[in-house]
Amino acid sequence: MIRSLRAGAGFEARPAPVASARLINAVAASLAVGCLSLCVILTLTVISIRGVSAMPL
C-alpha cells in the first residue's frame, strides 16, 4: 500500500486550502459588521433602559 504525500498522522500533514481568500475576507467582514451592529443595539438598549428607569412614575 502506497501512502500519498498529503496524508500524515496528527499535525504533520500540510493543510489544504478549502476556500478562496475573497470568501474568507467576505465572511470576516460580515462577522465584523454583525458584531458591530450587536454592540450598537446593546448600547441603545442599555441607554433606553436607564432613561426609562430615571423617569418618575
Short mmCIF file of C-alpha atoms in Angstrom, two decimals:
data_model
loop_
_atom_site.label_atom_id
_atom_site.label_comp_id
_atom_site.label_asym_id
_atom_site.label_seq_id
_atom_site.Cartn_x
_atom_site.Cartn_y
_atom_site.Cartn_z
CA MET A 1 0.00 0.00 0.00
CA ILE A 2 1.39 3.39 -1.02
CA ARG A 3 0.56 6.44 1.07
CA SER A 4 0.04 9.75 -0.62
CA LEU A 5 2.27 12.69 0.21
CA ARG A 6 -0.65 14.71 1.62
CA ALA A 7 -1.58 12.08 4.20
CA GLY A 8 0.07 12.23 7.58
CA ALA A 9 -0.55 11.47 11.19
CA GLY A 10 -1.58 14.23 13.56
CA PHE A 11 -0.38 17.68 12.61
CA GLU A 12 2.32 16.54 10.21
CA ALA A 13 0.22 16.98 7.07
CA ARG A 14 0.07 20.40 5.47
CA PRO A 15 -3.46 21.82 5.41
CA ALA A 16 -5.09 22.06 2.02
CA PRO A 17 -6.87 25.32 1.17
CA VAL A 18 -10.63 24.87 1.39
CA ALA A 19 -11.84 28.37 0.45
CA SER A 20 -10.63 31.31 -1.55
CA ALA A 21 -9.17 34.39 0.08
CA ARG A 22 -12.09 36.51 -1.16
CA LEU A 23 -14.58 34.19 0.51
CA ILE A 24 -12.65 34.25 3.79
CA ASN A 25 -12.46 38.05 3.66
CA ALA A 26 -16.19 38.29 2.96
CA VAL A 27 -17.03 36.04 5.90
CA ALA A 28 -14.71 38.01 8.19
CA ALA A 29 -16.25 41.30 7.07
CA SER A 30 -19.79 40.05 7.62
CA LEU A 31 -18.86 38.81 11.10
CA ALA A 32 -17.32 42.19 11.92
CA VAL A 33 -20.43 44.05 10.74
CA GLY A 34 -22.63 41.70 12.74
CA CYS A 35 -20.60 42.22 15.91
CA LEU A 36 -20.62 45.97 15.45
CA SER A 37 -24.39 46.09 14.94
CA LEU A 38 -24.91 43.89 18.01
CA CYS A 39 -22.81 46.28 20.10
CA VAL A 40 -24.82 49.26 18.84
CA ILE A 41 -28.12 47.52 19.62
CA LEU A 42 -26.97 46.59 23.13
CA THR A 43 -25.75 50.14 23.78
CA LEU A 44 -29.05 51.65 22.67
CA THR A 45 -30.95 49.14 24.81
CA VAL A 46 -28.93 49.97 27.93
CA ILE A 47 -29.33 53.71 27.32
CA SER A 48 -33.10 53.39 26.83
CA ILE A 49 -33.50 51.22 29.96
CA ARG A 50 -31.55 53.75 32.03
CA GLY A 51 -33.61 56.58 30.58
CA VAL A 52 -36.91 54.88 31.37
CA SER A 53 -35.83 53.91 34.89
CA ALA A 54 -34.77 57.51 35.62
CA MET A 55 -38.25 58.87 34.82
CA PRO A 56 -40.60 59.41 37.73
CA LEU A 57 -43.83 57.46 37.81
#
